[in-house]
Amino acid sequence: MASASLLKSAPVLGKPEWLKGQALPQPSASVVRCNPVASSALTVRATSSYADELVKTAKTVASPGRGILAMDESNATCGGKRLASIGLENTEANRQAYRTLLVTVPGLGQHISGAILFEETLYQSTTDGRKIVDVLVEQNIVPGIKVDKGLVPLAGSNNESWCQGLDGLASRSAAYYQQGARFAKWRTVISIPNGPSELAVKEAAWGLARYAAISQDNGLVPIVEPEILLDGDHGIDRTFEVAKKVWAEVFFYLSQNDVLFEGILLKPSMVTPGAEAKDRATPEQVADYTLRLLRQRIPPAVPGIMFLSGGQSEVEATLNLNAMNQAPNPWHVSFSYARALQNTCLKKWGGRPENVKGAQEALLVRAKANSLAQLGKYTGEGESEESKQGMFVKGHVY
């Protein structure tokens, strides 16, 4: 539905710094086995041959005034929820049209540094035949890829979930790298109303650590995302305590797996009250609790903290991010939003070709707003009422 002229109007930049000089190295052996005199065997993981590239990619994504467009919804979610909400059938052609609209926004790369794709999208072309990966690179946007295989019930837990997808991850990651992806995403979730149980927290942390190590061995910067769900009526202090426990476990296991901290990105939830809590928090309170959590748990070696919106309204997510950037932080504090970037854009499009330009302008408005928030310069002036509407969905899945 997007015309060829839309693609041509997007700025075509030179080869991005994060791609310059990068060949497609073949992964080397990732494990070195030692035979010490002691009776217990010691296994030492060698440094990834991609270490320098990982650091460069992470710094590119975590560049000033830019953040991540999360457009990695599964085909079922993209069609069954996004497209269905505007009356469109879930077909590959409709998914392709919508994704084309997103990646061909003129000037998007000024505010967006990375785009997380679903596997179909990584191999997909735009409606006028250009590879989506190539369109992103021309906009100086780093292509990323969702690599997990979704949530399933965790046996022995309190109705909690664990994230599957480690089987075959190394070979899939190598193929994604060859296709042009340079970072990866793995989302697992923690439910406060259901505990969280010690089993669920440890399972989430261990799975994220194994995924991160495997991703780095295959040239992909891992986004580490233990999403603490908004579900529940708990207060902000309860969220803070759970988040401290979760991130302590995550970094313990990342260290156990010898993950290069300079070559990862984090995608945490902001510290907020539960979506059904009576007492709401101001952006300043959210910033205070969230930054306190980060200072207590996140090493300064990590280059970027790319927050998820988690069902907040478009404006609420931007205001909270802006509040966190009112003073310098040890890390790049930015965004990795899906619904909080796309909601108004999708509604304005409505599946109609004549609405493409207006929808793209709506996406650019949100990208610019969050770009300003990353720099601590967002004011909230001129926002539409629609952008202030909450998007929380209980038990939301991707």
CSV table of N, CA, C and O in Angstrom, one decimal, residues 117-176:
chain,number,residue,atom,x,y,z
A,117,LEU,N,12.4,-7.0,14.8
A,117,LEU,CA,11.6,-7.6,13.8
A,117,LEU,C,11.2,-9.0,14.2
A,117,LEU,O,11.9,-9.7,15.0
A,118,PHE,N,10.0,-9.5,13.7
A,118,PHE,CA,9.6,-10.9,13.8
A,118,PHE,C,10.3,-11.6,12.7
A,118,PHE,O,10.8,-11.0,11.7
A,119,GLU,N,10.5,-12.9,12.8
A,119,GLU,CA,11.2,-13.7,11.8
A,119,GLU,C,10.7,-13.5,10.4
A,119,GLU,O,11.5,-13.3,9.4
A,120,GLU,N,9.4,-13.5,10.2
A,120,GLU,CA,8.8,-13.2,8.9
A,120,GLU,C,9.3,-11.9,8.3
A,120,GLU,O,9.7,-11.8,7.1
A,121,THR,N,9.4,-10.9,9.2
A,121,THR,CA,9.7,-9.5,8.7
A,121,THR,C,11.2,-9.5,8.3
A,121,THR,O,11.6,-8.8,7.4
A,122,LEU,N,12.1,-10.2,9.1
A,122,LEU,CA,13.5,-10.2,8.8
A,122,LEU,C,13.8,-10.6,7.3
A,122,LEU,O,14.7,-10.2,6.7
A,123,TYR,N,12.9,-11.6,6.8
A,123,TYR,CA,13.1,-12.1,5.5
A,123,TYR,C,12.2,-11.5,4.5
A,123,TYR,O,12.1,-11.9,3.3
A,124,GLN,N,11.4,-10.5,4.9
A,124,GLN,CA,10.3,-10.0,4.1
A,124,GLN,C,10.8,-8.8,3.3
A,124,GLN,O,11.8,-8.1,3.6
A,125,SER,N,10.1,-8.5,2.2
A,125,SER,CA,10.4,-7.3,1.4
A,125,SER,C,9.2,-6.3,1.6
A,125,SER,O,8.1,-6.7,2.0
A,126,THR,N,9.5,-5.0,1.2
A,126,THR,CA,8.4,-4.1,1.3
A,126,THR,C,7.4,-4.3,0.1
A,126,THR,O,7.7,-5.1,-0.8
A,127,THR,N,6.3,-3.6,0.1
A,127,THR,CA,5.4,-3.8,-1.0
A,127,THR,C,5.9,-3.4,-2.4
A,127,THR,O,5.3,-3.9,-3.4
A,128,ASP,N,7.0,-2.7,-2.4
A,128,ASP,CA,7.6,-2.4,-3.8
A,128,ASP,C,8.8,-3.2,-4.0
A,128,ASP,O,9.6,-2.8,-4.9
A,129,GLY,N,9.1,-4.2,-3.2
A,129,GLY,CA,10.1,-5.2,-3.5
A,129,GLY,C,11.5,-5.0,-2.9
A,129,GLY,O,12.4,-5.7,-3.3
A,130,ARG,N,11.6,-4.1,-2.0
A,130,ARG,CA,12.9,-3.9,-1.4
A,130,ARG,C,13.0,-4.7,-0.1
A,130,ARG,O,12.0,-4.8,0.6
A,131,LYS,N,14.1,-5.2,0.2
A,131,LYS,CA,14.3,-6.0,1.5
A,131,LYS,C,14.1,-5.0,2.7
A,131,LYS,O,14.7,-4.0,2.7
A,132,ILE,N,13.3,-5.4,3.6
A,132,ILE,CA,13.0,-4.6,4.8
A,132,ILE,C,14.3,-4.3,5.5
A,132,ILE,O,14.6,-3.2,6.0
A,133,VAL,N,15.2,-5.3,5.6
A,133,VAL,CA,16.5,-5.1,6.3
A,133,VAL,C,17.3,-4.0,5.6
A,133,VAL,O,17.9,-3.1,6.2
A,134,ASP,N,17.3,-3.9,4.3
A,134,ASP,CA,18.0,-2.9,3.5
A,134,ASP,C,17.4,-1.5,3.7
A,134,ASP,O,18.1,-0.5,3.8
A,135,VAL,N,16.1,-1.5,3.8
A,135,VAL,CA,15.4,-0.2,4.0
A,135,VAL,C,15.8,0.4,5.4
A,135,VAL,O,16.1,1.6,5.5
A,136,LEU,N,15.9,-0.5,6.4
A,136,LEU,CA,16.3,0.0,7.7
A,136,LEU,C,17.7,0.5,7.7
A,136,LEU,O,18.0,1.5,8.3
A,137,VAL,N,18.6,-0.3,7.1
A,137,VAL,CA,20.0,0.1,7.1
A,137,VAL,C,20.2,1.4,6.4
A,137,VAL,O,21.0,2.3,6.8
A,138,GLU,N,19.5,1.7,5.3
A,138,GLU,CA,19.5,3.0,4.6
A,138,GLU,C,19.1,4.1,5.5
A,138,GLU,O,19.5,5.3,5.3
A,139,GLN,N,18.2,3.8,6.5
A,139,GLN,CA,17.8,4.9,7.4
A,139,GLN,C,18.7,4.9,8.7
A,139,GLN,O,18.4,5.7,9.6
A,140,ASN,N,19.8,4.2,8.6
A,140,ASN,CA,20.7,4.1,9.8
A,140,ASN,C,20.1,3.5,11.0
A,140,ASN,O,20.3,3.9,12.1
A,141,ILE,N,19.2,2.5,10.8
A,141,ILE,CA,18.5,1.8,11.8
A,141,ILE,C,19.0,0.4,11.9
A,141,ILE,O,19.1,-0.3,10.8
A,142,VAL,N,19.5,-0.1,13.0
A,142,VAL,CA,20.0,-1.4,13.2
A,142,VAL,C,18.9,-2.4,13.2
A,142,VAL,O,18.0,-2.3,14.1
A,143,PRO,N,18.9,-3.4,12.3
A,143,PRO,CA,17.9,-4.5,12.4
A,143,PRO,C,18.1,-5.4,13.6
A,143,PRO,O,19.3,-5.9,13.8
A,144,GLY,N,17.1,-5.8,14.3
A,144,GLY,CA,17.1,-6.7,15.4
A,144,GLY,C,16.1,-7.8,15.1
A,144,GLY,O,15.2,-7.7,14.2
A,145,ILE,N,16.1,-8.9,16.0
A,145,ILE,CA,15.3,-10.0,15.7
A,145,ILE,C,14.8,-10.6,17.0
A,145,ILE,O,15.6,-10.8,18.0
A,146,LYS,N,13.5,-10.9,17.1
A,146,LYS,CA,12.9,-11.7,18.3
A,146,LYS,C,13.3,-13.1,18.1
A,146,LYS,O,13.0,-13.7,17.1
A,147,VAL,N,13.9,-13.7,19.1
A,147,VAL,CA,14.4,-15.1,19.0
A,147,VAL,C,13.8,-16.1,19.9
A,147,VAL,O,13.9,-17.3,19.8
A,148,ASP,N,13.0,-15.6,20.9
A,148,ASP,CA,12.4,-16.6,21.8
A,148,ASP,C,11.2,-17.2,21.1
A,148,ASP,O,10.7,-16.7,20.1
A,149,LYS,N,10.7,-18.3,21.7
A,149,LYS,CA,9.6,-19.0,21.1
A,149,LYS,C,8.3,-19.0,21.9
A,149,LYS,O,7.4,-19.8,21.8
A,150,GLY,N,8.2,-17.9,22.8
A,150,GLY,CA,7.0,-17.7,23.5
A,150,GLY,C,7.0,-18.3,24.9
A,150,GLY,O,7.8,-19.1,25.3
A,151,LEU,N,5.9,-18.0,25.6
A,151,LEU,CA,5.7,-18.4,27.0
A,151,LEU,C,4.9,-19.7,27.1
A,151,LEU,O,3.9,-19.8,26.3
A,152,VAL,N,5.2,-20.5,28.0
A,152,VAL,CA,4.5,-21.8,28.3
A,152,VAL,C,4.4,-21.9,29.8
A,152,VAL,O,5.2,-21.3,30.5
A,153,PRO,N,3.4,-22.7,30.3
A,153,PRO,CA,3.2,-22.9,31.7
A,153,PRO,C,4.5,-23.5,32.3
A,153,PRO,O,5.1,-24.4,31.8
A,154,LEU,N,4.9,-23.0,33.5
A,154,LEU,CA,6.0,-23.5,34.3
A,154,LEU,C,5.5,-24.5,35.3
A,154,LEU,O,4.9,-24.2,36.3
A,155,ALA,N,5.9,-25.8,35.0
A,155,ALA,CA,5.4,-26.8,36.0
A,155,ALA,C,6.0,-26.6,37.3
A,155,ALA,O,7.2,-26.3,37.5
A,156,GLY,N,5.2,-26.8,38.4
A,156,GLY,CA,5.7,-26.7,39.7
A,156,GLY,C,5.6,-25.3,40.3
A,156,GLY,O,6.1,-25.0,41.4
A,157,SER,N,5.1,-24.4,39.5
A,157,SER,CA,5.0,-23.0,39.9
A,157,SER,C,3.6,-22.6,40.3
A,157,SER,O,2.7,-23.4,40.2
A,158,ASN,N,3.4,-21.3,40.7
A,158,ASN,CA,2.1,-20.8,41.1
A,158,ASN,C,1.4,-20.2,39.8
A,158,ASN,O,1.2,-19.0,39.7
A,159,ASN,N,1.1,-21.1,38.9
A,159,ASN,CA,0.4,-20.6,37.7
A,159,ASN,C,1.3,-19.6,36.9
A,159,ASN,O,0.8,-18.7,36.3
A,160,GLU,N,2.6,-19.8,36.9
A,160,GLU,CA,3.5,-18.9,36.2
A,160,GLU,C,4.0,-19.5,34.9
A,160,GLU,O,3.7,-20.6,34.5
A,161,SER,N,4.9,-18.7,34.2
A,161,SER,CA,5.3,-19.1,32.9
A,161,SER,C,6.8,-19.1,32.8
A,161,SER,O,7.5,-18.6,33.6
A,162,TRP,N,7.3,-19.8,31.8
A,162,TRP,CA,8.7,-19.7,31.4
A,162,TRP,C,8.8,-19.6,29.9
A,162,TRP,O,7.9,-19.9,29.2
A,163,CYS,N,9.9,-19.1,29.4
A,163,CYS,CA,10.1,-18.7,28.0
A,163,CYS,C,10.9,-19.8,27.3
A,163,CYS,O,12.0,-20.2,27.8
A,164,GLN,N,10.4,-20.4,26.3
A,164,GLN,CA,11.1,-21.4,25.5
A,164,GLN,C,11.8,-20.9,24.3
A,164,GLN,O,11.5,-19.8,23.9
A,165,GLY,N,12.7,-21.7,23.8
A,165,GLY,CA,13.4,-21.2,22.6
A,165,GLY,C,14.9,-21.5,22.6
A,165,GLY,O,15.6,-21.1,21.6
A,166,LEU,N,15.5,-22.0,23.6
A,166,LEU,CA,17.0,-22.3,23.7
A,166,LEU,C,17.4,-23.4,22.7
A,166,LEU,O,18.5,-23.3,22.1
A,167,ASP,N,16.5,-24.4,22.5
A,167,ASP,CA,16.9,-25.4,21.5
A,167,ASP,C,17.0,-24.8,20.1
A,167,ASP,O,16.1,-24.2,19.6
A,168,GLY,N,18.2,-25.1,19.5
A,168,GLY,CA,18.4,-24.6,18.2
A,168,GLY,C,18.7,-23.1,18.1
A,168,GLY,O,18.8,-22.6,17.0
A,169,LEU,N,18.8,-22.4,19.2
A,169,LEU,CA,19.1,-21.0,19.2
A,169,LEU,C,20.4,-20.6,18.5
A,169,LEU,O,20.4,-19.6,17.8
A,170,ALA,N,21.4,-21.4,18.7
A,170,ALA,CA,22.7,-21.0,18.1
A,170,ALA,C,22.6,-21.0,16.6
A,170,ALA,O,23.1,-20.1,15.9
A,171,SER,N,22.1,-22.1,16.0
A,171,SER,CA,22.0,-22.1,14.5
A,171,SER,C,21.0,-21.0,14.0
A,171,SER,O,21.3,-20.4,12.9
A,172,ARG,N,19.9,-20.8,14.7
A,172,ARG,CA,19.0,-19.7,14.3
A,172,ARG,C,19.7,-18.4,14.3
A,172,ARG,O,19.5,-17.5,13.4
A,173,SER,N,20.4,-18.1,15.4
A,173,SER,CA,21.1,-16.8,15.6
A,173,SER,C,22.1,-16.6,14.5
A,173,SER,O,22.3,-15.5,14.0
A,174,ALA,N,22.9,-17.7,14.1
A,174,ALA,CA,23.9,-17.5,13.1
A,174,ALA,C,23.2,-17.2,11.7
A,174,ALA,O,23.7,-16.3,11.0
A,175,ALA,N,22.0,-17.8,11.5
A,175,ALA,CA,21.3,-17.5,10.2
A,175,ALA,C,20.7,-16.1,10.3
A,175,ALA,O,20.7,-15.4,9.2
A,176,TYR,N,20.3,-15.6,11.4
A,176,TYR,CA,19.7,-14.2,11.5
A,176,TYR,C,20.9,-13.2,11.3
A,176,TYR,O,20.6,-12.2,10.6
